[in-house]
Amino acid sequence: MVNRVINVPLSVLDLAPVAAGATAGAALRHTTELARRTEELGYRRFWVAEHHNMPAIASSAPAVLLAHLAAHTSTIRLGSGGVMLPNHAPLVVAEQFGTLEALHPGRIDLGIGRAPGTDQVTALALRRTTEGLSAEGFPRELADLMNYFSGERPGPITATPGLGEQPAVWLLGSSGFSAQLAGLLGLPFSFAHHFSAQNTVPALALYRQHFRPSRWLAEPYAMVAVNAVCADTDERAEWLAGPAALSFLRLRSGRPEPLATPDEAAAYPYTPAEREFVRQRRDGQATGSPETVRRQLGELLARTGADELMLTALVYDVADRVRSYELIAEQVAGGLPRKG
């Protein structure tokens, strides 16, 4: 039995969830509230994820949202979890995140993903061409992006801001491809355990196996993103986690909707196959009282050897979302280091 789980930094991944009956504006204000509170609690990073054509998620423009969050916080690192590079020209990403780094030096993380994070029709609407949308083009586009920051291969275009204003670049993934690439490039790697739990340990092994020291890292640094919903009791945590499970089921069924209330999720008539889908989705995550979450996160750390955990909680009410992070910081981790 692990008495104190957290001997690694804790961070936050937020999707700016849009609750049923609420607006995107309310969702973004709640994300801002959460960023301020998690900064006070001592969380290391606060990342937002790029998703499109999803009624339950308002974080479709990470760079814009991060600029707002940076203006309302002062110490917590802010970043993308991630920017999906196939959706964007590398120059645009370099200029956006170069601007953020120039405005808030030393506080910006650029997490890069190679999937579009949406359906192919929406991806084409974003990019307006099929060029760059395939996974095969990702290494070249990543190299172009990094060059805009470093200027190692001089060319006719200068990213301004961008050149000399490089944020901390991470690679994100849910399989082995990005894990190997992050290792070969000597970049930190964040694995999406929260929706691909079965691939976590193999991908981290590939990352460490292929790691080459670089100007950014002397040793591999792996962060694991995990669903974590904490409440005073196991029963309440399970109830709060219901809308997230239903939201993912609806998304996978091709019928995304705003985040249901916990009561609506509890009353949903799951088929046996749907219940099994939800059970598999929840496997390896952390849901429960502080004691339960402490045990579950401890087991995850033991399996993965993660250097950092990034917690995400798709919870309907912002007060419950904030309370979950408070309980984890104060009762699961026994307090987090606070800056200032």
Coordinates of N, CA and C in Angstrom, one line a residue, residues 112-329:
I112 N 2.9 19.0 -29.3 CA 2.6 18.8 -30.7 C 2.0 17.4 -30.8
G113 N 0.9 17.3 -31.6 CA 0.3 16.0 -31.9 C 0.3 15.8 -33.4
R114 N 0.3 14.5 -33.8 CA 0.3 14.2 -35.3 C -1.0 13.8 -35.8
A115 N -2.0 13.6 -35.0 CA -3.4 13.3 -35.5 C -4.1 14.6 -35.6
P116 N -5.1 14.7 -36.5 CA -5.9 15.9 -36.7 C -6.7 16.3 -35.5
G117 N -7.1 15.3 -34.6 CA -7.9 15.6 -33.5 C -9.4 15.8 -33.8
T118 N -9.7 15.4 -35.0 CA -11.1 15.6 -35.5 C -11.4 14.7 -36.6
D119 N -12.5 14.8 -37.3 CA -12.8 14.0 -38.4 C -12.1 14.6 -39.7
Q120 N -12.0 13.8 -40.7 CA -11.3 14.2 -41.9 C -12.0 15.3 -42.6
V121 N -13.3 15.4 -42.6 CA -13.9 16.6 -43.3 C -13.6 17.9 -42.6
T122 N -13.6 17.9 -41.3 CA -13.2 19.1 -40.5 C -11.7 19.4 -40.7
A123 N -10.9 18.3 -40.7 CA -9.5 18.5 -40.9 C -9.2 19.2 -42.2
L124 N -9.9 18.8 -43.3 CA -9.7 19.4 -44.6 C -10.2 20.8 -44.6
A125 N -11.3 21.1 -43.8 CA -11.8 22.5 -43.7 C -10.7 23.4 -43.0
L126 N -10.0 22.8 -42.1 CA -9.0 23.6 -41.4 C -7.8 23.9 -42.3
R127 N -7.3 22.8 -42.9 CA -6.1 22.9 -43.7 C -6.3 23.4 -45.1
R128 N -7.5 23.1 -45.7 CA -7.9 23.5 -47.0 C -7.1 22.8 -48.1
T129 N -6.4 21.8 -47.7 CA -5.7 21.0 -48.7 C -5.4 19.6 -48.0
T130 N -5.2 18.6 -48.8 CA -4.9 17.3 -48.2 C -3.4 17.2 -47.9
E131 N -2.6 18.2 -48.4 CA -1.1 18.2 -48.2 C -0.9 18.4 -46.7
G132 N -0.1 17.5 -46.1 CA 0.3 17.6 -44.7 C -0.7 16.9 -43.8
L133 N -1.8 16.3 -44.3 CA -2.8 15.7 -43.4 C -2.4 14.2 -43.1
S134 N -1.5 13.6 -43.8 CA -1.1 12.3 -43.6 C 0.0 12.2 -42.5
A135 N 0.0 11.0 -41.8 CA 1.0 10.9 -40.7 C 2.4 10.8 -41.3
E136 N 2.5 10.4 -42.6 CA 3.9 10.3 -43.2 C 4.5 11.7 -43.3
G137 N 3.7 12.8 -43.4 CA 4.3 14.1 -43.5 C 4.7 14.7 -42.2
F138 N 4.3 14.1 -41.1 CA 4.5 14.8 -39.8 C 6.0 15.1 -39.5
P139 N 6.9 14.1 -39.7 CA 8.3 14.4 -39.3 C 8.9 15.6 -40.1
R140 N 8.5 15.7 -41.4 CA 9.0 16.9 -42.2 C 8.4 18.2 -41.7
E141 N 7.1 18.2 -41.4 CA 6.4 19.4 -40.9 C 7.0 19.8 -39.5
L142 N 7.2 18.8 -38.7 CA 7.8 19.1 -37.4 C 9.2 19.7 -37.5
A143 N 10.0 19.2 -38.4 CA 11.3 19.7 -38.7 C 11.2 21.2 -39.2
D144 N 10.3 21.4 -40.0 CA 10.1 22.8 -40.5 C 9.7 23.7 -39.3
L145 N 8.8 23.3 -38.5 CA 8.4 24.1 -37.3 C 9.6 24.4 -36.4
M146 N 10.4 23.4 -36.1 CA 11.6 23.6 -35.2 C 12.6 24.5 -35.9
N147 N 12.7 24.5 -37.2 CA 13.6 25.3 -37.9 C 13.2 26.8 -37.8
Y148 N 11.9 27.0 -37.8 CA 11.4 28.4 -37.7 C 11.9 29.0 -36.4
F149 N 11.9 28.2 -35.3 CA 12.4 28.7 -34.0 C 13.9 28.8 -34.0
S150 N 14.6 27.9 -34.5 CA 16.1 27.8 -34.4 C 16.8 28.6 -35.5
G151 N 16.3 28.6 -36.7 CA 17.0 29.2 -37.8 C 18.2 28.4 -38.3
E152 N 18.3 27.1 -37.9 CA 19.5 26.4 -38.3 C 19.6 26.2 -39.8
R153 N 18.5 26.1 -40.5 CA 18.5 26.0 -41.9 C 18.0 27.3 -42.5
P154 N 18.8 28.3 -42.7 CA 18.4 29.6 -43.2 C 17.6 29.5 -44.5
G155 N 16.5 30.3 -44.6 CA 15.7 30.3 -45.7 C 15.1 31.6 -46.0
P156 N 14.2 31.7 -46.9 CA 13.7 33.0 -47.3 C 12.6 33.6 -46.3
I157 N 12.2 32.7 -45.4 CA 11.1 33.1 -44.4 C 11.6 33.1 -43.0
T158 N 11.4 34.2 -42.3 CA 11.7 34.3 -40.9 C 10.4 34.4 -40.1
A159 N 10.3 33.6 -39.1 CA 9.1 33.7 -38.2 C 9.4 34.7 -37.2
T160 N 8.5 35.8 -37.2 CA 8.7 36.9 -36.3 C 7.3 37.3 -35.7
P161 N 7.1 37.0 -34.4 CA 8.0 36.3 -33.4 C 8.1 34.8 -33.8
G162 N 9.1 34.2 -33.3 CA 9.3 32.8 -33.5 C 10.8 32.5 -33.5
L163 N 11.6 33.1 -34.4 CA 13.0 32.9 -34.4 C 13.6 33.4 -33.1
G164 N 14.2 32.5 -32.3 CA 14.8 32.8 -31.1 C 13.9 32.9 -29.9
E165 N 12.6 32.6 -30.2 CA 11.6 32.7 -29.1 C 10.9 31.3 -29.0
Q166 N 11.7 30.3 -28.8 CA 11.2 28.9 -28.8 C 10.6 28.5 -27.5
P167 N 9.3 28.1 -27.4 CA 8.8 27.5 -26.2 C 9.4 26.1 -26.0
A168 N 9.0 25.5 -24.9 CA 9.4 24.1 -24.6 C 8.6 23.2 -25.5
V169 N 9.2 22.5 -26.4 CA 8.5 21.7 -27.3 C 8.4 20.2 -26.8
W170 N 7.2 19.7 -26.8 CA 6.9 18.3 -26.4 C 6.3 17.6 -27.6
L171 N 6.5 16.3 -27.6 CA 5.7 15.5 -28.6 C 4.7 14.7 -27.7
L172 N 3.5 14.6 -28.3 CA 2.4 13.9 -27.7 C 2.0 12.7 -28.5
G173 N 1.5 11.7 -27.9 CA 1.1 10.5 -28.6 C 0.3 9.5 -27.9
S174 N -0.4 8.6 -28.6 CA -1.1 7.5 -28.0 C -0.7 6.2 -28.6
S175 N 0.4 6.2 -29.3 CA 1.0 5.0 -29.9 C 2.5 5.1 -29.9
G176 N 3.1 4.2 -30.6 CA 4.6 4.1 -30.6 C 5.3 5.1 -31.5
F177 N 4.6 5.6 -32.5 CA 5.2 6.4 -33.5 C 5.8 7.7 -32.9
S178 N 5.0 8.5 -32.2 CA 5.5 9.7 -31.6 C 6.5 9.5 -30.5
A179 N 6.3 8.3 -29.8 CA 7.2 7.9 -28.7 C 8.6 7.8 -29.3
Q180 N 8.8 7.0 -30.4 CA 10.1 6.8 -31.0 C 10.7 8.1 -31.5
L181 N 9.8 8.9 -32.2 CA 10.3 10.2 -32.7 C 10.8 11.1 -31.6
A182 N 10.0 11.2 -30.5 CA 10.4 12.0 -29.4 C 11.8 11.6 -28.9
G183 N 11.9 10.3 -28.8 CA 13.2 9.8 -28.3 C 14.4 10.1 -29.2
L184 N 14.2 9.9 -30.5 CA 15.2 10.2 -31.5 C 15.6 11.7 -31.5
L185 N 14.6 12.5 -31.3 CA 14.9 14.0 -31.3 C 15.3 14.5 -29.9
G186 N 15.3 13.7 -28.9 CA 15.6 14.1 -27.6 C 14.7 15.1 -27.0
L187 N 13.4 14.9 -27.2 CA 12.3 15.8 -26.7 C 11.6 15.2 -25.6
P188 N 11.0 15.9 -24.7 CA 10.1 15.3 -23.7 C 8.8 14.8 -24.4
F189 N 8.3 13.7 -23.8 CA 7.1 13.0 -24.4 C 6.0 12.9 -23.4
S190 N 4.8 13.2 -23.9 CA 3.6 13.0 -23.1 C 2.7 12.0 -23.7
F191 N 2.3 11.0 -22.9 CA 1.5 9.9 -23.5 C 0.0 10.1 -23.0
A192 N -0.9 9.8 -24.0 CA -2.3 10.0 -23.7 C -2.9 8.7 -23.1
H193 N -2.5 8.4 -21.9 CA -3.1 7.3 -21.2 C -4.6 7.4 -21.0
H194 N -5.1 8.6 -20.9 CA -6.5 8.9 -20.7 C -7.4 8.4 -21.8
F195 N -6.9 8.1 -23.0 CA -7.7 7.5 -24.0 C -7.0 6.3 -24.7
S196 N -5.9 5.9 -24.3 CA -5.2 4.8 -24.9 C -4.4 4.0 -23.9
A197 N -5.0 3.6 -22.8 CA -4.3 3.0 -21.7 C -3.6 1.8 -22.0
Q198 N -4.0 1.0 -23.0 CA -3.4 -0.3 -23.3 C -2.0 -0.1 -24.0
N199 N -1.8 1.1 -24.5 CA -0.5 1.3 -25.2 C 0.5 2.1 -24.4
T200 N 0.2 2.4 -23.1 CA 1.0 3.3 -22.4 C 2.4 2.7 -22.1
V201 N 2.5 1.6 -21.5 CA 3.8 1.0 -21.1 C 4.6 0.7 -22.3
P202 N 4.1 0.1 -23.4 CA 4.9 -0.2 -24.6 C 5.5 1.1 -25.2
A203 N 4.6 2.2 -25.3 CA 5.1 3.4 -25.9 C 6.2 4.1 -25.1
L204 N 6.1 4.1 -23.8 CA 7.1 4.6 -22.9 C 8.4 3.9 -23.0
A205 N 8.3 2.5 -23.2 CA 9.5 1.7 -23.3 C 10.2 2.1 -24.6
L206 N 9.4 2.3 -25.7 CA 10.0 2.7 -27.0 C 10.7 4.1 -26.9
Y207 N 10.0 5.0 -26.2 CA 10.6 6.3 -26.0 C 11.9 6.3 -25.3
R208 N 12.0 5.5 -24.2 CA 13.3 5.4 -23.5 C 14.3 4.7 -24.2
Q209 N 13.9 3.6 -25.0 CA 14.8 2.8 -25.7 C 15.5 3.7 -26.9
H210 N 14.7 4.6 -27.5 CA 15.2 5.3 -28.6 C 15.8 6.7 -28.2
F211 N 15.8 7.0 -27.0 CA 16.1 8.4 -26.6 C 17.6 8.7 -26.9
R212 N 17.8 9.9 -27.4 CA 19.2 10.4 -27.7 C 19.3 11.7 -27.0
P213 N 20.3 11.9 -26.2 CA 20.5 13.2 -25.5 C 20.5 14.4 -26.5
S214 N 20.0 15.5 -26.2 CA 19.9 16.7 -27.1 C 20.2 17.9 -26.3
R215 N 20.0 19.0 -27.0 CA 20.2 20.4 -26.4 C 19.1 20.6 -25.4
W216 N 18.0 19.9 -25.5 CA 16.9 20.1 -24.6 C 16.9 19.2 -23.4
L217 N 17.3 18.0 -23.6 CA 17.2 17.0 -22.5 C 18.5 16.1 -22.6
A218 N 19.0 15.9 -21.4 CA 20.1 14.9 -21.2 C 19.6 13.5 -21.0
E219 N 18.4 13.4 -20.5 CA 17.8 12.1 -20.2 C 16.3 12.2 -20.6
P220 N 15.7 11.0 -20.8 CA 14.3 11.0 -21.2 C 13.4 11.6 -20.1
Y221 N 12.3 12.3 -20.5 CA 11.4 12.8 -19.6 C 10.0 12.5 -20.1
A222 N 9.3 11.7 -19.4 CA 8.0 11.2 -19.8 C 6.9 11.7 -18.9
M223 N 5.8 12.2 -19.4 CA 4.6 12.6 -18.7 C 3.5 11.7 -19.2
V224 N 2.6 11.3 -18.2 CA 1.5 10.5 -18.5 C 0.2 11.3 -18.2
A225 N -0.7 11.4 -19.2 CA -2.0 12.1 -18.9 C -3.0 11.0 -18.5
V226 N -3.7 11.3 -17.5 CA -4.7 10.3 -16.9 C -5.9 11.0 -16.5
N227 N -7.1 10.3 -16.7 CA -8.3 10.8 -16.2 C -8.3 10.6 -14.6
A228 N -8.6 11.7 -13.9 CA -8.6 11.6 -12.5 C -9.7 12.5 -11.9
V229 N -10.7 11.8 -11.3 CA -11.8 12.5 -10.7 C -11.9 12.1 -9.3
C230 N -11.7 13.1 -8.4 CA -11.7 12.8 -6.9 C -12.8 13.6 -6.2
A231 N -13.4 12.9 -5.3 CA -14.5 13.5 -4.5 C -14.3 12.9 -3.1
D232 N -15.2 13.3 -2.2 CA -15.1 12.9 -0.8 C -15.3 11.4 -0.6
T233 N -16.1 10.8 -1.5 CA -16.4 9.4 -1.4 C -16.3 8.8 -2.8
D234 N -16.1 7.5 -2.8 CA -16.0 6.8 -4.1 C -17.3 6.9 -4.9
E235 N -18.4 6.9 -4.2 CA -19.7 6.9 -4.9 C -19.9 8.3 -5.6
R236 N -19.6 9.3 -4.9 CA -19.8 10.6 -5.5 C -18.8 10.8 -6.7
A237 N -17.6 10.3 -6.6 CA -16.6 10.4 -7.7 C -17.1 9.7 -8.9
E238 N -17.7 8.5 -8.7 CA -18.2 7.7 -9.8 C -19.4 8.4 -10.4
W239 N -20.2 9.1 -9.7 CA -21.3 9.8 -10.2 C -20.8 11.0 -11.0
L240 N -19.8 11.7 -10.5 CA -19.3 12.9 -11.2 C -18.6 12.5 -12.5
A241 N -18.1 11.2 -12.6 CA -17.3 10.8 -13.8 C -18.3 10.3 -14.8
G242 N -19.6 10.1 -14.5 CA -20.5 9.6 -15.5 C -20.6 10.4 -16.8
P243 N -20.7 11.7 -16.7 CA -20.9 12.5 -18.0 C -19.7 12.3 -18.9
A244 N -18.5 12.2 -18.4 CA -17.3 12.0 -19.3 C -17.4 10.7 -20.1
A245 N -17.8 9.6 -19.4 CA -18.0 8.3 -20.0 C -19.0 8.4 -21.1
L246 N -20.2 9.0 -20.8 CA -21.2 9.1 -21.8 C -20.8 10.0 -23.0
S247 N -20.1 11.0 -22.7 CA -19.6 11.9 -23.8 C -18.7 11.2 -24.7
F248 N -17.8 10.4 -24.2 CA -16.9 9.6 -25.0 C -17.6 8.6 -25.8
L249 N -18.6 7.9 -25.2 CA -19.4 7.0 -25.9 C -20.1 7.6 -27.1
R250 N -20.7 8.8 -26.9 CA -21.5 9.4 -27.9 C -20.5 9.9 -29.0
L251 N -19.3 10.3 -28.6 CA -18.4 10.7 -29.6 C -18.0 9.6 -30.5
R252 N -17.7 8.4 -29.9 CA -17.3 7.3 -30.7 C -18.4 6.7 -31.5
S253 N -19.7 7.0 -31.1 CA -20.8 6.6 -31.9 C -21.2 7.6 -33.0
G254 N -20.4 8.7 -33.1 CA -20.7 9.7 -34.2 C -21.8 10.6 -33.9
R255 N -22.1 10.8 -32.6 CA -23.2 11.7 -32.2 C -22.8 12.5 -31.0
P256 N -21.7 13.4 -31.1 CA -21.3 14.2 -30.0 C -22.3 15.2 -29.6
E257 N -22.4 15.4 -28.3 CA -23.3 16.4 -27.7 C -22.6 17.1 -26.5
P258 N -23.2 18.2 -26.1 CA -22.6 18.9 -24.9 C -22.6 17.9 -23.7
L259 N -21.8 18.2 -22.7 CA -21.6 17.4 -21.6 C -22.9 17.2 -20.8
A260 N -23.4 16.0 -20.6 CA -24.6 15.8 -19.9 C -24.4 16.0 -18.4
T261 N -25.5 16.2 -17.7 CA -25.4 16.3 -16.2 C -25.1 14.9 -15.6
P262 N -24.6 14.9 -14.4 CA -24.4 13.6 -13.8 C -25.7 12.7 -13.7
D263 N -26.8 13.4 -13.4 CA -28.1 12.7 -13.3 C -28.5 12.1 -14.6
E264 N -28.3 12.9 -15.7 CA -28.7 12.4 -17.0 C -27.8 11.2 -17.4
A265 N -26.5 11.3 -17.1 CA -25.6 10.2 -17.4 C -25.9 9.0 -16.6
A266 N -26.3 9.1 -15.3 CA -26.7 8.0 -14.5 C -27.9 7.3 -15.0
A267 N -28.8 8.1 -15.7 CA -30.1 7.5 -16.1 C -30.0 7.0 -17.6
Y268 N -28.9 7.1 -18.2 CA -28.7 6.7 -19.6 C -28.9 5.2 -19.7
P269 N -29.7 4.7 -20.6 CA -29.9 3.2 -20.8 C -28.8 2.5 -21.5
Y270 N -27.7 2.3 -20.9 CA -26.6 1.6 -21.5 C -26.9 0.2 -21.9
T271 N -26.5 -0.2 -23.1 CA -26.6 -1.6 -23.5 C -25.4 -2.3 -22.9
P272 N -25.5 -3.7 -22.8 CA -24.3 -4.4 -22.3 C -23.0 -4.1 -23.0
A273 N -23.1 -3.9 -24.4 CA -21.9 -3.6 -25.1 C -21.4 -2.2 -24.8
E274 N -22.3 -1.3 -24.5 CA -21.9 0.1 -24.2 C -21.3 0.1 -22.8
R275 N -21.8 -0.7 -21.9 CA -21.3 -0.7 -20.5 C -19.8 -1.3 -20.6
E276 N -19.6 -2.3 -21.4 CA -18.3 -2.9 -21.5 C -17.3 -1.8 -22.1
F277 N -17.8 -1.1 -23.1 CA -17.0 0.0 -23.7 C -16.5 1.0 -22.6
V278 N -17.5 1.4 -21.8 CA -17.2 2.4 -20.7 C -16.2 1.7 -19.7
R279 N -16.4 0.5 -19.3 CA -15.6 -0.2 -18.4 C -14.1 -0.2 -18.9
Q280 N -14.0 -0.5 -20.2 CA -12.6 -0.5 -20.8 C -12.0 0.9 -20.8
R281 N -12.9 1.8 -21.1 CA -12.4 3.2 -21.1 C -11.9 3.7 -19.7
R282 N -12.6 3.2 -18.7 CA -12.2 3.6 -17.3 C -11.0 2.8 -16.8
D283 N -10.7 1.7 -17.4 CA -9.6 0.8 -16.9 C -8.3 1.6 -16.8
G284 N -7.6 1.5 -15.7 CA -6.3 2.2 -15.5 C -6.3 3.7 -15.2
Q285 N -7.6 4.2 -15.1 CA -7.7 5.6 -14.7 C -7.9 5.8 -13.2
A286 N -8.2 7.0 -12.7 CA -8.3 7.2 -11.3 C -9.6 7.9 -11.0
T287 N -10.5 7.2 -10.3 CA -11.8 7.7 -9.9 C -12.1 7.3 -8.5
G288 N -12.4 8.2 -7.6 CA -12.8 7.8 -6.2 C -12.4 8.8 -5.2
S289 N -12.5 8.4 -4.0 CA -12.1 9.2 -2.8 C -10.6 9.4 -2.9
P290 N -10.1 10.3 -2.0 CA -8.6 10.5 -2.0 C -7.8 9.2 -1.8
E291 N -8.3 8.4 -0.9 CA -7.6 7.1 -0.7 C -7.6 6.2 -1.9
T292 N -8.7 6.2 -2.6 CA -8.8 5.4 -3.8 C -7.9 5.9 -4.9
V293 N -8.0 7.3 -5.1 CA -7.2 7.9 -6.2 C -5.7 7.8 -5.8
R294 N -5.3 7.9 -4.6 CA -3.9 7.7 -4.2 C -3.4 6.3 -4.6
R295 N -4.2 5.3 -4.3 CA -3.8 3.9 -4.7 C -3.7 3.8 -6.2
Q296 N -4.7 4.3 -7.0 CA -4.8 4.1 -8.4 C -3.6 4.9 -9.1
L297 N -3.3 6.1 -8.7 CA -2.2 6.8 -9.3 C -0.9 6.2 -8.9
G298 N -0.8 5.7 -7.7 CA 0.4 5.0 -7.3 C 0.7 3.8 -8.1
E299 N -0.4 3.0 -8.4 CA -0.2 1.9 -9.3 C 0.2 2.3 -10.7
L300 N -0.3 3.4 -11.2 CA 0.1 3.9 -12.5 C 1.5 4.4 -12.5
L301 N 2.0 5.0 -11.5 CA 3.4 5.4 -11.4 C 4.3 4.2 -11.4
A302 N 3.9 3.2 -10.6 CA 4.7 2.0 -10.5 C 4.8 1.3 -11.9
R303 N 3.8 1.3 -12.6 CA 3.8 0.6 -14.0 C 4.6 1.4 -15.0
T304 N 4.5 2.7 -14.9 CA 5.1 3.5 -16.0 C 6.4 4.2 -15.7
G305 N 6.7 4.4 -14.4 CA 7.9 5.2 -14.1 C 7.8 6.6 -14.6
A306 N 6.6 7.2 -14.7 CA 6.4 8.5 -15.3 C 7.2 9.5 -14.4
D307 N 7.7 10.5 -15.1 CA 8.4 11.6 -14.4 C 7.4 12.7 -14.0
E308 N 6.2 12.7 -14.5 CA 5.2 13.7 -14.2 C 3.8 13.1 -14.6
L309 N 2.8 13.5 -13.9 CA 1.4 13.1 -14.2 C 0.7 14.3 -14.6
M310 N -0.1 14.2 -15.7 CA -1.0 15.3 -16.1 C -2.4 14.8 -15.9
L311 N -3.2 15.5 -15.1 CA -4.5 15.0 -14.7 C -5.6 15.8 -15.5
T312 N -6.6 15.0 -16.0 CA -7.7 15.7 -16.7 C -9.0 15.2 -16.1
A313 N -10.0 16.1 -15.9 CA -11.2 15.8 -15.3 C -12.4 16.4 -16.1
L314 N -13.1 15.6 -16.9 CA -14.2 16.1 -17.7 C -15.4 16.0 -16.8
V315 N -15.6 17.1 -15.9 CA -16.6 17.1 -14.9 C -17.6 18.2 -15.2
Y316 N -18.9 17.9 -15.0 CA -20.0 18.8 -15.5 C -19.9 20.2 -14.8
D317 N -19.8 20.2 -13.5 CA -19.9 21.5 -12.7 C -18.5 21.9 -12.4
V318 N -18.2 23.2 -12.6 CA -16.8 23.7 -12.4 C -16.4 23.6 -10.9
A319 N -17.4 23.8 -10.0 CA -17.1 23.7 -8.6 C -16.6 22.2 -8.2
D320 N -17.2 21.2 -8.8 CA -16.8 19.9 -8.6 C -15.4 19.6 -9.2
R321 N -15.2 20.2 -10.4 CA -13.9 20.1 -11.1 C -12.8 20.7 -10.2
V322 N -13.0 21.9 -9.7 CA -12.0 22.5 -8.9 C -11.8 21.7 -7.6
R323 N -12.9 21.2 -7.0 CA -12.7 20.5 -5.8 C -11.9 19.2 -6.0
S324 N -12.1 18.6 -7.2 CA -11.3 17.4 -7.5 C -9.8 17.7 -7.4
Y325 N -9.4 18.8 -8.1 CA -8.0 19.1 -8.1 C -7.5 19.5 -6.7
E326 N -8.4 20.1 -5.9 CA -8.0 20.5 -4.6 C -7.7 19.3 -3.7
L327 N -8.6 18.3 -3.8 CA -8.5 17.1 -3.0 C -7.2 16.3 -3.4
I328 N -6.9 16.3 -4.7 CA -5.7 15.6 -5.1 C -4.5 16.3 -4.7
A329 N -4.4 17.6 -4.8 CA -3.3 18.4 -4.4 C -3.1 18.2 -2.9

